[in-house]
Coordinates of C-alpha atoms and ligand atoms in Angstrom, one line a residue:
Chain C
M1 CA -13.8 -151.6 -35.4
T2 CA -11.2 -149.1 -36.7
T3 CA -10.9 -145.4 -36.0
L4 CA -9.7 -142.8 -38.5
V5 CA -8.0 -139.7 -37.2
I6 CA -7.6 -136.7 -39.6
A7 CA -4.2 -135.2 -38.8
E8 CA -3.7 -131.4 -38.4
H9 CA -0.3 -130.4 -39.7
N10 CA 1.5 -127.7 -41.7
N11 CA 2.8 -130.2 -44.3
Q12 CA 6.2 -130.4 -42.6
Q13 CA 5.1 -131.1 -39.1
A14 CA 2.1 -132.5 -37.2
Q15 CA 0.4 -130.1 -34.7
A16 CA 0.3 -131.1 -31.1
S17 CA -3.5 -131.5 -31.4
T18 CA -3.0 -134.4 -33.7
F19 CA -1.3 -136.4 -30.9
S20 CA -4.0 -135.7 -28.4
T21 CA -6.6 -136.8 -31.0
I22 CA -4.7 -140.0 -31.6
A23 CA -4.7 -140.5 -27.8
A24 CA -8.5 -140.2 -27.8
A25 CA -8.7 -142.7 -30.7
T26 CA -6.6 -145.2 -28.7
Q27 CA -9.2 -145.2 -26.0
L28 CA -11.7 -146.7 -28.5
S29 CA -11.8 -150.3 -29.5
G30 CA -9.8 -151.4 -32.5
D31 CA -7.0 -149.9 -34.5
T32 CA -6.1 -146.3 -35.2
V33 CA -5.4 -145.1 -38.8
V34 CA -4.3 -141.5 -39.4
L35 CA -5.1 -139.6 -42.6
V36 CA -2.5 -137.0 -43.7
A37 CA -3.9 -134.9 -46.5
G38 CA -1.7 -132.1 -47.8
H39 CA 0.8 -131.0 -50.3
N40 CA 4.5 -132.2 -50.0
C41 CA 3.5 -133.5 -46.7
Q42 CA 5.6 -136.7 -46.6
A43 CA 7.5 -135.3 -43.6
A44 CA 4.4 -134.9 -41.5
A45 CA 3.2 -138.4 -42.5
E46 CA 6.6 -139.9 -41.5
Q47 CA 6.5 -138.1 -38.2
I48 CA 3.1 -139.6 -37.4
T49 CA 4.2 -143.1 -38.2
K50 CA 6.4 -142.9 -35.1
A51 CA 3.5 -142.0 -32.8
Q52 CA 2.4 -144.6 -30.3
G53 CA -0.8 -146.4 -31.1
V54 CA -1.0 -145.7 -34.9
S55 CA -1.3 -148.8 -37.1
K56 CA -1.2 -147.1 -40.5
V57 CA -0.9 -143.6 -42.0
L58 CA -2.8 -142.8 -45.2
L59 CA -1.1 -140.2 -47.3
A60 CA -3.1 -138.1 -49.8
D61 CA -0.7 -135.6 -51.4
A62 CA -2.0 -133.2 -54.0
E63 CA -1.5 -129.5 -54.8
H64 CA -5.1 -128.6 -54.0
Y65 CA -4.7 -130.0 -50.5
A66 CA -2.0 -127.5 -49.6
H67 CA -4.4 -125.4 -47.6
L68 CA -6.8 -128.1 -46.6
L69 CA -10.0 -126.4 -47.7
A70 CA -13.1 -127.9 -46.1
E71 CA -14.7 -128.4 -49.5
D72 CA -11.8 -130.6 -50.7
L73 CA -11.2 -132.5 -47.5
D74 CA -14.8 -133.5 -46.9
R75 CA -15.1 -135.5 -50.0
L76 CA -11.7 -137.2 -49.5
V77 CA -12.7 -138.3 -46.0
V78 CA -16.2 -139.4 -47.1
A79 CA -14.6 -141.5 -49.9
I80 CA -12.7 -143.6 -47.4
A81 CA -15.2 -143.5 -44.5
E82 CA -16.7 -146.9 -45.2
D83 CA -13.7 -148.6 -43.5
Y84 CA -14.1 -146.9 -40.2
T85 CA -16.5 -146.9 -37.3
H86 CA -15.2 -143.6 -35.8
I87 CA -13.8 -140.6 -37.5
L88 CA -11.9 -138.1 -35.2
A89 CA -10.3 -134.7 -35.7
P90 CA -9.0 -132.1 -33.4
A91 CA -11.6 -129.5 -32.2
S92 CA -9.3 -126.7 -33.5
T93 CA -10.4 -124.2 -36.2
F94 CA -9.0 -126.8 -38.6
G95 CA -11.3 -129.6 -37.4
K96 CA -14.2 -127.4 -36.7
N97 CA -14.2 -126.2 -40.3
F98 CA -14.5 -129.4 -42.2
M99 CA -15.7 -132.2 -39.8
P100 CA -19.4 -131.1 -39.8
R101 CA -19.3 -131.3 -43.6
V102 CA -18.1 -134.9 -43.3
A103 CA -20.8 -135.6 -40.7
A104 CA -23.6 -134.1 -42.9
L105 CA -22.4 -136.0 -46.0
L106 CA -22.5 -139.3 -44.0
D107 CA -25.8 -138.3 -42.5
V108 CA -24.4 -138.4 -39.0
Q109 CA -24.9 -136.0 -36.0
Q110 CA -21.4 -134.9 -35.1
I111 CA -20.4 -135.0 -31.4
S112 CA -18.3 -131.8 -30.9
E113 CA -15.4 -131.2 -28.6
I114 CA -15.4 -134.3 -26.5
T115 CA -13.4 -134.2 -23.3
A116 CA -13.8 -137.8 -22.2
I117 CA -14.7 -141.2 -23.7
D118 CA -17.0 -143.4 -21.6
S119 CA -17.4 -146.2 -24.2
D120 CA -17.4 -146.7 -27.9
D121 CA -20.6 -144.7 -28.2
V122 CA -20.8 -142.6 -25.0
F123 CA -18.9 -139.3 -24.8
E124 CA -18.6 -136.4 -22.4
R125 CA -18.6 -132.8 -23.7
P126 CA -18.9 -129.4 -22.1
V127 CA -21.9 -127.3 -23.0
Y128 CA -23.1 -123.7 -22.0
A129 CA -19.5 -122.4 -21.9
G130 CA -18.4 -125.3 -19.6
N131 CA -21.2 -124.5 -17.1
A132 CA -22.3 -128.1 -17.6
I133 CA -20.9 -131.4 -18.8
A134 CA -23.2 -133.5 -21.0
T135 CA -22.8 -137.2 -21.3
V136 CA -24.0 -138.1 -24.8
K137 CA -24.8 -141.4 -26.5
S138 CA -24.5 -141.5 -30.3
N139 CA -26.9 -143.8 -32.0
D140 CA -25.5 -143.2 -35.5
A141 CA -23.8 -146.2 -37.0
K142 CA -20.7 -144.2 -37.6
K143 CA -19.4 -141.7 -35.1
V144 CA -18.0 -138.3 -36.3
I145 CA -16.3 -136.6 -33.4
T146 CA -14.1 -133.6 -32.7
V147 CA -11.7 -133.9 -29.8
R148 CA -10.7 -131.2 -27.3
A149 CA -7.0 -131.5 -27.0
T150 CA -6.9 -130.6 -23.3
G151 CA -9.1 -133.6 -22.5
F152 CA -6.5 -136.1 -23.6
D153 CA -2.8 -136.5 -22.8
A154 CA -1.0 -136.7 -26.1
V155 CA 0.5 -140.1 -27.1
A156 CA 4.3 -140.3 -27.2
E157 CA 5.7 -139.2 -30.5
E158 CA 8.4 -141.8 -30.6
G159 CA 8.4 -145.6 -30.6
G160 CA 5.7 -146.4 -33.1
S161 CA 6.4 -147.9 -36.6
A162 CA 3.3 -147.5 -38.7
I163 CA 3.3 -148.0 -42.4
I164 CA 2.5 -145.3 -44.9
E165 CA -0.1 -146.1 -47.6
S166 CA -0.7 -143.5 -50.4
I167 CA -4.3 -142.9 -51.4
E168 CA -5.7 -141.2 -54.4
A169 CA -6.7 -137.5 -54.1
K170 CA -10.3 -136.5 -55.1
E171 CA -11.1 -133.8 -57.7
A172 CA -10.7 -130.2 -56.4
S173 CA -13.9 -128.4 -55.5
A174 CA -14.8 -125.3 -57.5
A175 CA -16.8 -123.8 -54.6
S176 CA -13.9 -122.3 -52.7
S177 CA -10.3 -121.2 -53.3
Y178 CA -7.5 -120.1 -51.0
V179 CA -6.5 -116.4 -51.3
G180 CA -3.9 -115.9 -48.5
A181 CA -3.2 -115.9 -44.9
E182 CA -1.8 -113.6 -42.2
L183 CA -0.3 -115.9 -39.7
T184 CA 1.0 -114.6 -36.4
V185 CA 4.7 -115.3 -36.2
S186 CA 6.1 -115.8 -32.7
E187 CA 9.2 -117.2 -31.1
R188 CA 7.1 -118.1 -28.1
P189 CA 5.4 -121.5 -27.6
E190 CA 2.1 -122.1 -29.2
L191 CA -0.9 -121.2 -26.9
T192 CA -2.6 -124.5 -26.9
S193 CA 0.5 -126.5 -26.1
A194 CA 2.4 -124.1 -23.9
R195 CA 3.4 -125.2 -20.3
V196 CA 2.9 -121.6 -19.0
I197 CA 0.6 -118.9 -20.3
V198 CA 0.5 -115.2 -19.4
S199 CA -2.8 -113.7 -20.4
G200 CA -3.8 -110.0 -20.4
G201 CA -7.3 -108.4 -20.4
R202 CA -8.9 -105.0 -20.8
G203 CA -7.0 -104.0 -17.7
M204 CA -3.8 -103.9 -19.8
G205 CA -5.1 -100.6 -21.2
S206 CA -3.2 -100.8 -24.6
G207 CA -1.3 -103.0 -27.0
E208 CA 1.9 -101.3 -26.0
N209 CA 1.4 -102.3 -22.4
F210 CA 1.4 -106.0 -23.5
A211 CA 5.1 -105.6 -23.8
M212 CA 5.2 -106.0 -20.0
L213 CA 3.5 -109.4 -20.4
E214 CA 5.7 -110.4 -23.2
A215 CA 8.8 -109.7 -21.1
L216 CA 7.3 -111.8 -18.3
A217 CA 6.4 -114.6 -20.8
D218 CA 10.0 -114.7 -22.1
K219 CA 11.3 -115.1 -18.6
L220 CA 8.9 -118.0 -18.0
G221 CA 9.1 -119.6 -21.5
A222 CA 5.4 -118.9 -21.7
A223 CA 2.9 -118.1 -24.4
V224 CA 0.9 -114.9 -24.3
G225 CA -2.9 -115.1 -24.4
A226 CA -5.7 -112.6 -24.0
S227 CA -9.4 -112.1 -23.2
R228 CA -11.9 -111.2 -25.8
A229 CA -12.0 -107.6 -24.6
A230 CA -8.3 -107.2 -25.2
V231 CA -8.6 -108.6 -28.7
D232 CA -11.7 -106.6 -29.5
A233 CA -9.9 -103.4 -28.4
G234 CA -7.1 -104.3 -30.8
F235 CA -4.4 -104.8 -28.2
V236 CA -3.4 -108.1 -29.6
P237 CA -4.4 -110.3 -32.7
N238 CA -7.5 -112.6 -32.7
D239 CA -5.5 -115.8 -32.3
Y240 CA -4.5 -114.7 -28.7
Q241 CA -8.1 -115.1 -27.5
V242 CA -8.7 -117.7 -24.8
G243 CA -12.2 -118.8 -24.0
Q244 CA -15.5 -120.4 -25.0
T245 CA -15.2 -119.1 -28.5
G246 CA -11.5 -118.8 -28.7
K247 CA -8.8 -121.2 -27.7
I248 CA -9.1 -123.8 -25.0
V249 CA -6.0 -124.1 -22.9
A250 CA -4.9 -126.1 -19.9
P251 CA -1.3 -125.2 -19.1
E252 CA 0.6 -126.1 -15.9
L253 CA 0.4 -122.4 -15.0
Y254 CA -2.0 -119.7 -16.2
I255 CA -1.4 -116.1 -15.1
A256 CA -4.4 -113.9 -15.7
V257 CA -3.6 -110.2 -15.6
G258 CA -6.3 -107.5 -15.7
I259 CA -8.9 -110.1 -16.6
S260 CA -12.2 -110.0 -14.8
G261 CA -13.0 -113.7 -15.3
A262 CA -16.2 -113.7 -17.3
I263 CA -17.7 -117.2 -17.7
Q264 CA -16.8 -117.2 -21.4
H265 CA -13.1 -116.6 -20.5
L266 CA -13.1 -119.2 -17.7
A267 CA -14.5 -121.7 -20.2
G268 CA -11.2 -121.6 -22.0
M269 CA -8.7 -121.8 -19.1
K270 CA -10.3 -123.2 -15.9
D271 CA -8.8 -126.6 -16.4
S272 CA -5.3 -125.1 -16.0
K273 CA -3.3 -126.8 -13.3
V274 CA -2.4 -123.7 -11.4
I275 CA -4.1 -120.4 -11.9
V276 CA -2.8 -117.0 -10.8
A277 CA -5.0 -113.9 -10.9
I278 CA -3.7 -110.4 -10.7
N279 CA -6.5 -107.8 -10.6
K280 CA -7.1 -104.6 -8.6
D281 CA -10.7 -105.5 -8.0
E282 CA -10.9 -108.0 -5.1
E283 CA -14.5 -108.9 -6.2
A284 CA -13.4 -109.9 -9.7
P285 CA -14.8 -113.4 -10.4
I286 CA -11.4 -114.6 -11.7
F287 CA -10.4 -114.9 -8.0
Q288 CA -13.0 -117.7 -7.6
V289 CA -11.0 -120.0 -9.8
A290 CA -7.5 -118.7 -8.9
D291 CA -5.2 -120.8 -6.7
Y292 CA -3.2 -117.7 -6.0
G293 CA -4.8 -114.3 -6.1
L294 CA -3.0 -111.0 -5.9
V295 CA -5.2 -107.9 -5.4
A296 CA -3.0 -105.2 -6.8
D297 CA -2.4 -102.7 -9.6
L298 CA -0.9 -104.6 -12.5
F299 CA 1.3 -101.7 -13.5
K300 CA 3.0 -101.9 -10.2
V301 CA 3.3 -105.6 -9.7
I302 CA 4.1 -106.9 -13.2
P303 CA 7.4 -105.0 -13.2
E304 CA 8.1 -106.3 -9.7
L305 CA 7.3 -109.9 -10.8
N306 CA 9.6 -109.4 -13.8
D307 CA 12.4 -108.4 -11.5
A308 CA 11.7 -111.2 -9.0
L309 CA 12.0 -114.0 -11.6
Chain O
M1 CA -29.3 -110.8 -54.2
K2 CA -31.2 -112.3 -51.3
I3 CA -29.6 -113.2 -48.0
L4 CA -31.0 -115.8 -45.6
V5 CA -29.9 -115.4 -42.0
A6 CA -30.4 -118.3 -39.6
I7 CA -30.9 -117.3 -36.0
K8 CA -31.3 -119.3 -32.8
R9 CA -33.0 -118.4 -29.6
V10 CA -30.8 -119.3 -26.6
I11 CA -30.4 -118.6 -22.9
D12 CA -29.0 -115.1 -22.7
A13 CA -25.2 -114.9 -22.5
N14 CA -25.3 -113.0 -19.2
V15 CA -27.4 -115.7 -17.4
K16 CA -25.5 -117.9 -15.0
V17 CA -26.6 -121.3 -16.3
R18 CA -27.5 -123.9 -13.7
V19 CA -27.8 -127.7 -14.1
N20 CA -31.3 -128.9 -13.1
A21 CA -32.0 -131.1 -10.1
D22 CA -32.5 -134.3 -12.0
N23 CA -29.4 -133.9 -14.1
T24 CA -31.3 -134.0 -17.4
G25 CA -30.5 -130.5 -18.6
V26 CA -30.2 -126.9 -17.3
E27 CA -32.7 -124.7 -15.5
T28 CA -34.9 -122.9 -18.1
A29 CA -37.8 -121.7 -16.0
N30 CA -37.9 -117.9 -15.8
V31 CA -34.6 -117.6 -17.5
K32 CA -34.0 -114.7 -20.0
M33 CA -33.8 -115.9 -23.6
S34 CA -32.1 -113.9 -26.4
M35 CA -30.9 -114.1 -29.9
N36 CA -27.6 -116.1 -30.0
P37 CA -24.8 -113.5 -30.0
F38 CA -23.2 -114.9 -33.2
C39 CA -26.6 -114.7 -34.9
E40 CA -26.9 -111.0 -33.9
I41 CA -23.6 -110.5 -35.8
A42 CA -25.0 -112.5 -38.8
V43 CA -28.1 -110.3 -38.9
E44 CA -26.0 -107.1 -38.6
E45 CA -23.7 -108.3 -41.5
A46 CA -26.7 -109.0 -43.7
I47 CA -28.2 -105.6 -43.0
R48 CA -24.9 -103.9 -43.8
L49 CA -24.7 -105.8 -47.1
K50 CA -28.1 -104.5 -47.8
E51 CA -27.2 -101.0 -46.9
Q52 CA -24.1 -101.2 -49.2
G53 CA -26.5 -102.2 -52.0
V54 CA -25.0 -105.7 -52.3
A55 CA -28.1 -107.4 -50.9
S56 CA -31.6 -106.6 -51.9
E57 CA -33.6 -108.6 -49.4
V58 CA -32.8 -110.1 -46.0
V59 CA -34.9 -113.1 -44.7
A60 CA -34.4 -114.3 -41.1
V61 CA -35.3 -117.9 -40.3
C62 CA -35.5 -119.6 -36.9
I63 CA -36.4 -123.1 -36.0
G64 CA -37.8 -123.1 -32.5
P65 CA -40.9 -122.8 -30.3
Q66 CA -43.7 -120.3 -30.8
Q67 CA -41.8 -117.8 -28.5
A68 CA -39.0 -117.7 -31.0
Q69 CA -41.3 -115.3 -32.8
E70 CA -39.9 -112.6 -30.4
T71 CA -36.4 -113.4 -31.6
L72 CA -37.5 -113.1 -35.2
R73 CA -39.3 -109.8 -34.5
T74 CA -35.9 -108.5 -33.1
A75 CA -34.3 -109.4 -36.4
L76 CA -37.1 -107.6 -38.3
A77 CA -36.6 -104.5 -36.0
L78 CA -32.9 -104.6 -36.8
G79 CA -33.6 -104.5 -40.5
A80 CA -34.6 -107.9 -41.9
D81 CA -37.4 -107.7 -44.4
K82 CA -39.1 -110.9 -43.7
A83 CA -39.0 -113.7 -41.2
V84 CA -39.8 -117.4 -41.2
L85 CA -40.5 -119.4 -38.1
V86 CA -40.3 -123.1 -38.4
K87 CA -42.1 -124.3 -35.3
S88 CA -40.7 -127.1 -33.3
D89 CA -41.2 -127.6 -29.6
E90 CA -38.4 -130.2 -29.5
E91 CA -34.8 -128.8 -29.7
L92 CA -33.4 -130.1 -33.0
E93 CA -29.8 -131.4 -33.4
S94 CA -27.6 -129.5 -35.8
L95 CA -27.9 -132.0 -38.6
A96 CA -31.7 -131.7 -38.4
V97 CA -31.5 -127.9 -38.3
A98 CA -29.2 -128.0 -41.4
K99 CA -31.7 -130.2 -43.2
V100 CA -34.6 -127.8 -42.3
L101 CA -32.5 -124.9 -43.5
K102 CA -31.8 -126.6 -46.7
N103 CA -35.5 -127.0 -47.3
I104 CA -36.0 -123.2 -46.7
V105 CA -33.0 -122.4 -48.9
E106 CA -34.7 -124.3 -51.7
K107 CA -37.8 -122.3 -51.3
E108 CA -36.2 -118.9 -50.8
E109 CA -33.3 -119.3 -53.2
P110 CA -30.8 -117.0 -51.4
Q111 CA -27.3 -116.3 -52.8
M112 CA -25.8 -116.3 -49.4
V113 CA -26.8 -117.9 -46.0
L114 CA -25.3 -116.2 -42.9
L115 CA -25.2 -118.2 -39.7
G116 CA -23.5 -117.8 -36.4
K117 CA -20.3 -119.8 -36.0
Q118 CA -21.6 -121.4 -32.8
S119 CA -24.7 -121.5 -30.6
I120 CA -23.6 -120.5 -27.1
D121 CA -25.9 -123.2 -25.5
S122 CA -24.9 -126.4 -27.3
D123 CA -21.4 -125.0 -28.3
N124 CA -21.8 -127.2 -31.4
N125 CA -20.2 -125.1 -34.2
Q126 CA -21.7 -127.4 -36.9
T127 CA -24.8 -126.1 -38.6
G128 CA -23.3 -123.8 -41.2
Q129 CA -20.8 -126.3 -42.3
M130 CA -23.4 -129.0 -42.5
L131 CA -25.7 -126.8 -44.5
G132 CA -22.8 -126.1 -46.9
A133 CA -22.2 -129.8 -47.4
L134 CA -25.9 -130.6 -47.9
L135 CA -26.2 -127.9 -50.5
G136 CA -22.8 -128.5 -52.1
W137 CA -21.9 -124.9 -51.4
G138 CA -18.6 -123.4 -50.4
Q139 CA -18.2 -121.9 -46.9
G140 CA -16.3 -119.1 -45.1
T141 CA -16.5 -120.0 -41.5
F142 CA -15.5 -117.8 -38.5
A143 CA -15.6 -114.7 -40.7
S144 CA -14.1 -111.5 -39.6
E145 CA -14.6 -109.8 -42.9
V146 CA -16.9 -110.4 -45.9
K147 CA -16.6 -108.7 -49.3
V148 CA -19.0 -109.4 -52.1
A149 CA -18.2 -108.5 -55.7
D150 CA -18.7 -110.0 -59.2
G151 CA -20.6 -113.1 -58.0
K152 CA -17.8 -114.0 -55.5
A153 CA -17.5 -113.6 -51.8
Q154 CA -14.1 -113.0 -50.2
V155 CA -14.2 -114.1 -46.6
T156 CA -11.4 -113.5 -44.0
R157 CA -11.5 -116.2 -41.4
E158 CA -10.3 -116.2 -37.8
I159 CA -8.2 -119.3 -37.5
D160 CA -5.9 -120.7 -34.7
G161 CA -2.8 -119.3 -36.4
G162 CA -4.1 -115.9 -37.3
L163 CA -6.3 -115.0 -40.3
E164 CA -7.0 -116.8 -43.6
T165 CA -8.8 -115.5 -46.7
V166 CA -10.8 -117.7 -49.1
E167 CA -12.8 -116.8 -52.2
L168 CA -16.2 -118.5 -52.6
T169 CA -18.3 -119.0 -55.6
M170 CA -21.8 -117.8 -54.9
P171 CA -24.2 -119.1 -53.6
A172 CA -22.2 -119.6 -50.4
I173 CA -22.3 -120.0 -46.7
V174 CA -20.8 -117.6 -44.2
T175 CA -20.5 -118.1 -40.4
T176 CA -19.7 -115.2 -38.2
D177 CA -17.0 -114.6 -35.6
L178 CA -16.9 -112.0 -32.9
R179 CA -14.9 -109.4 -34.8
L180 CA -17.0 -109.3 -38.0
N181 CA -19.0 -106.3 -36.8
E182 CA -20.6 -104.7 -33.8
P183 CA -24.4 -105.2 -33.9
R184 CA -26.6 -102.2 -33.7
F185 CA -29.5 -101.8 -31.3
A186 CA -33.1 -101.7 -32.6
S187 CA -34.6 -98.2 -32.4
L188 CA -38.2 -97.7 -31.1
P189 CA -39.6 -96.7 -34.4
N190 CA -38.0 -99.7 -36.0
I191 CA -39.4 -102.0 -33.3
M192 CA -42.9 -100.6 -34.1
K193 CA -42.4 -101.0 -37.9
A194 CA -41.2 -104.6 -37.4
K195 CA -44.7 -105.5 -36.1
R196 CA -46.1 -105.0 -39.6
K197 CA -43.3 -106.9 -41.4
P198 CA -44.2 -110.4 -42.7
L199 CA -43.6 -113.3 -40.4
E200 CA -44.4 -116.7 -42.0
E201 CA -45.0 -119.7 -39.8
L202 CA -44.4 -123.3 -40.8
A203 CA -44.6 -126.5 -38.8
V204 CA -41.5 -128.6 -38.9
A205 CA -43.5 -131.7 -39.3
D206 CA -45.0 -130.4 -42.6
L207 CA -41.7 -130.0 -44.3
G208 CA -41.0 -133.7 -44.8
V209 CA -37.5 -133.5 -43.4
D210 CA -35.9 -136.2 -41.4
I211 CA -35.4 -134.7 -37.9
A212 CA -35.2 -137.8 -35.8
P213 CA -32.7 -137.4 -33.1
R214 CA -29.4 -139.4 -33.5
T215 CA -28.1 -138.8 -30.0
E216 CA -29.4 -139.2 -26.4
T217 CA -28.3 -137.0 -23.6
L218 CA -27.7 -139.5 -20.7
K219 CA -26.7 -137.0 -18.1
V220 CA -26.0 -133.3 -17.6
A221 CA -23.7 -132.6 -14.6
N222 CA -21.9 -129.8 -13.0
P223 CA -18.3 -129.5 -14.0
P224 CA -15.7 -130.5 -11.3
A225 CA -15.3 -127.6 -8.9
R226 CA -11.8 -126.1 -8.4
Q227 CA -10.4 -126.1 -4.9
E228 CA -10.6 -122.8 -3.2
G229 CA -7.3 -120.8 -3.6
I230 CA -5.6 -118.3 -1.4
K231 CA -4.8 -114.6 -1.6
V232 CA -1.2 -113.5 -1.5
E233 CA -0.1 -110.1 -0.3
T234 CA 3.0 -109.5 -2.2
V235 CA 4.9 -110.4 -5.4
A236 CA 7.6 -112.1 -3.2
E237 CA 5.0 -114.3 -1.6
L238 CA 3.5 -115.2 -5.0
V239 CA 6.9 -116.2 -6.4
D240 CA 7.6 -118.2 -3.3
K241 CA 4.3 -120.1 -3.6
L242 CA 4.8 -120.8 -7.3
K243 CA 8.3 -122.1 -6.7
N244 CA 8.0 -124.0 -3.5
D245 CA 4.3 -125.1 -3.1
A246 CA 3.0 -125.4 -6.6
K247 CA 6.4 -126.1 -8.1
V248 CA 5.4 -124.7 -11.5
I249 CA 8.3 -122.2 -12.0
Ligands
FAD401 C1 -20.8 -114.9 -27.4 C2 -19.7 -114.4 -26.5 C3 -18.5 -115.1 -26.6 C4 -17.4 -114.7 -25.8 N1 -16.3 -115.4 -25.9 C5 -15.2 -115.0 -25.2 C6 -14.0 -115.7 -25.2 O1 -13.8 -116.7 -25.9 N2 -13.0 -115.3 -24.4 C7 -13.1 -114.2 -23.5 O2 -12.1 -113.9 -22.9 N3 -14.3 -113.5 -23.5 C8 -15.3 -113.9 -24.3 N4 -16.5 -113.2 -24.2 C9 -16.5 -111.9 -23.5 C10 -16.7 -112.0 -22.0 O3 -18.0 -112.1 -21.7 C11 -16.1 -110.8 -21.3 O4 -16.7 -109.6 -21.8 C12 -14.5 -110.6 -21.5 O5 -13.9 -111.9 -21.2 C13 -14.0 -109.5 -20.6 O6 -12.6 -109.4 -20.8 P1 -11.7 -108.7 -19.6 O7 -11.8 -109.6 -18.4 O8 -10.4 -108.5 -20.2 O9 -12.4 -107.3 -19.4 P2 -13.2 -106.7 -18.2 O10 -14.3 -107.6 -17.8 O11 -13.5 -105.3 -18.5 O12 -12.2 -106.8 -17.0 C14 -11.0 -106.0 -16.9 C15 -10.4 -106.3 -15.6 O13 -9.2 -105.6 -15.4 C16 -9.1 -105.2 -14.1 N5 -8.1 -104.0 -14.1 C17 -8.3 -102.9 -14.7 N6 -7.2 -102.1 -14.5 C18 -6.3 -102.8 -13.8 C19 -5.1 -102.5 -13.2 N7 -4.4 -101.4 -13.4 N8 -4.5 -103.5 -12.4 C20 -5.1 -104.7 -12.2 N9 -6.3 -104.9 -12.7 C21 -6.9 -104.0 -13.5 C22 -10.5 -104.8 -13.7 O14 -10.6 -104.8 -12.3 C23 -11.3 -105.8 -14.4 O15 -11.6 -106.9 -13.5 C24 -17.6 -113.6 -25.0 C25 -18.8 -113.0 -24.8 C26 -19.9 -113.4 -25.6 C27 -21.2 -112.7 -25.5
AMP402 N1 -32.8 -123.8 -34.3 C1 -32.1 -123.0 -35.1 N2 -32.7 -122.1 -35.9 C2 -32.1 -121.3 -36.8 N3 -30.7 -121.3 -36.9 C3 -30.0 -122.1 -36.1 C4 -30.7 -123.0 -35.2 N4 -29.7 -123.7 -34.6 C5 -28.5 -123.3 -35.1 N5 -28.7 -122.3 -36.0 C6 -27.7 -121.6 -36.8 O1 -26.5 -122.3 -36.8 C7 -25.5 -121.5 -36.1 C8 -24.5 -122.5 -35.4 O2 -25.2 -123.3 -34.5 P1 -24.5 -124.6 -33.9 O3 -24.1 -125.5 -35.0 O4 -25.7 -125.2 -33.1 O5 -23.4 -124.2 -33.0 C9 -26.3 -120.6 -35.2 O6 -25.5 -119.5 -34.8 C10 -27.4 -120.3 -36.1 O7 -27.1 -119.3 -37.1

């Protein structure tokens, strides 16, 4: 048995999600091989050779892999799939985009967003926005799985010494081409790997008011997140959204400000270690998951909190 | 061009879902069912493309039990021209749904298939991508904007780092994200009109598609409960707790 992990990276560097996915792979029997497909991505591949638990890194370097379109990546993975019993990728927008294509081409029912591995063919995954945890057995000969990063502690990024083996790229697909991207640039830590997150909701009232949270975040070395309502209202960009259909986070400390705590929001953050809720409505459901609740007007207490830190 | 929209009937997003007593699934008796919210967005987008003169016909398809007729009637009331119900009393896995949809695509020959990015019950986020692979089509998943011109579709996608735009050769797959549009409500006259629109019924068994399940659900359990927290009265107390009890700052 050997597991193939598809690495998420930006050609220079592997994303934190890759190391959590490798951690999941090491819980399965057999070796772990990592595929790094990209363009000028040697640096990312070398970084991954040092990760604990990796026996080999496959490197597929080609111009048309620069943006890792699903229509190119699927055929590459399928071409090498024969050697593996399990194929894993992070359940990020990267993994969610191409992995079901791999599964369909291999005639496999994918198991999405696992949070635990019970055995080589039994996995746990949240359903209904985390209202229930399903234990699922896959009867497919090959398992195609996406991994929720918060379910697995990342492997150490040092100490390993895997070899790199170059593999041939497949022909580019004509079905899709990359036009461009508008990526959020931030000095703050990335949401899904931040130790502390300060999140704002509709209660923030406007995008300008988020500056208060950013100041707080900077004091705490935190990332800034948001509820769907705050994103829909245009206060902050879409990639701030935490929840069932946004990002799943589990920081050491999650501070929810002016967020009511709808089930879809809780789905994305209730595995945080310590949750603080600041809301003027003492009935707000967010208080049911909060370790520390402060019933107060955020416009009064956020400046106070900024001063106190 | 013709657009096919795949819609799923799910437990309404506002229902507090409960695990059933024998841990085999969730309570479904007397629970409100609705169109999956991402599918509402897909229907809305198809109708807008028709209103813009880009699409000429919108066909809604659902694989589900007889009651899923209601969900399809809703799509018709919103503006779909025709509906297809593929009857199945068993809940199909995403791979099987994708195979059934492929069969319908071969019959209807649409230039675009719109799907939700995710069902809010299974939280799978698979079907559109699987259908794309089975058909050999390109895909724009998690779409926040769709523009169609000159036989190409430009799709802006919500990704973890921000937004990404891809150009797809048609026919193509698009899956919807929350910010693509705000779905309209069906008006009473349109609800009445929808009763006369065509709704075709097929039995999944007659399609000759392999729908055999590949997975077994061994157990459905409640998530671990969080320990009850406390209320603090002041910012000073909060900071003290975070520093000295929780030790997280
Ligand atoms: C298909 C689907 C998917 C969804 N996915 C997500 C998701 O991924 N993530 C997500 O977050 N939501 C998601 N939602 C939306 C979710 O259901 C809620 O609508 C949303 O989370 C509400 O955001 P909110 O708490 O900011 O707004 P509200 O519910 O409006 O809450 C605002 C809160 O701010 C408080 N407040 C107002 N003013 C102040 C003040 N001055 N001081 C202190 N408190 C104040 C209020 O008391 C209130 O509790 C989804 C919904 C659907 C249907
Ligand atoms: N039974 C079904 N009938 C029609 N469409 C479906 C069905 N199941 C899933 N879909 C479509 O696939 C999308 C994604 O579903 P999923 O892959 O299950 O998360 C949904 O939003 C629908 O558009």
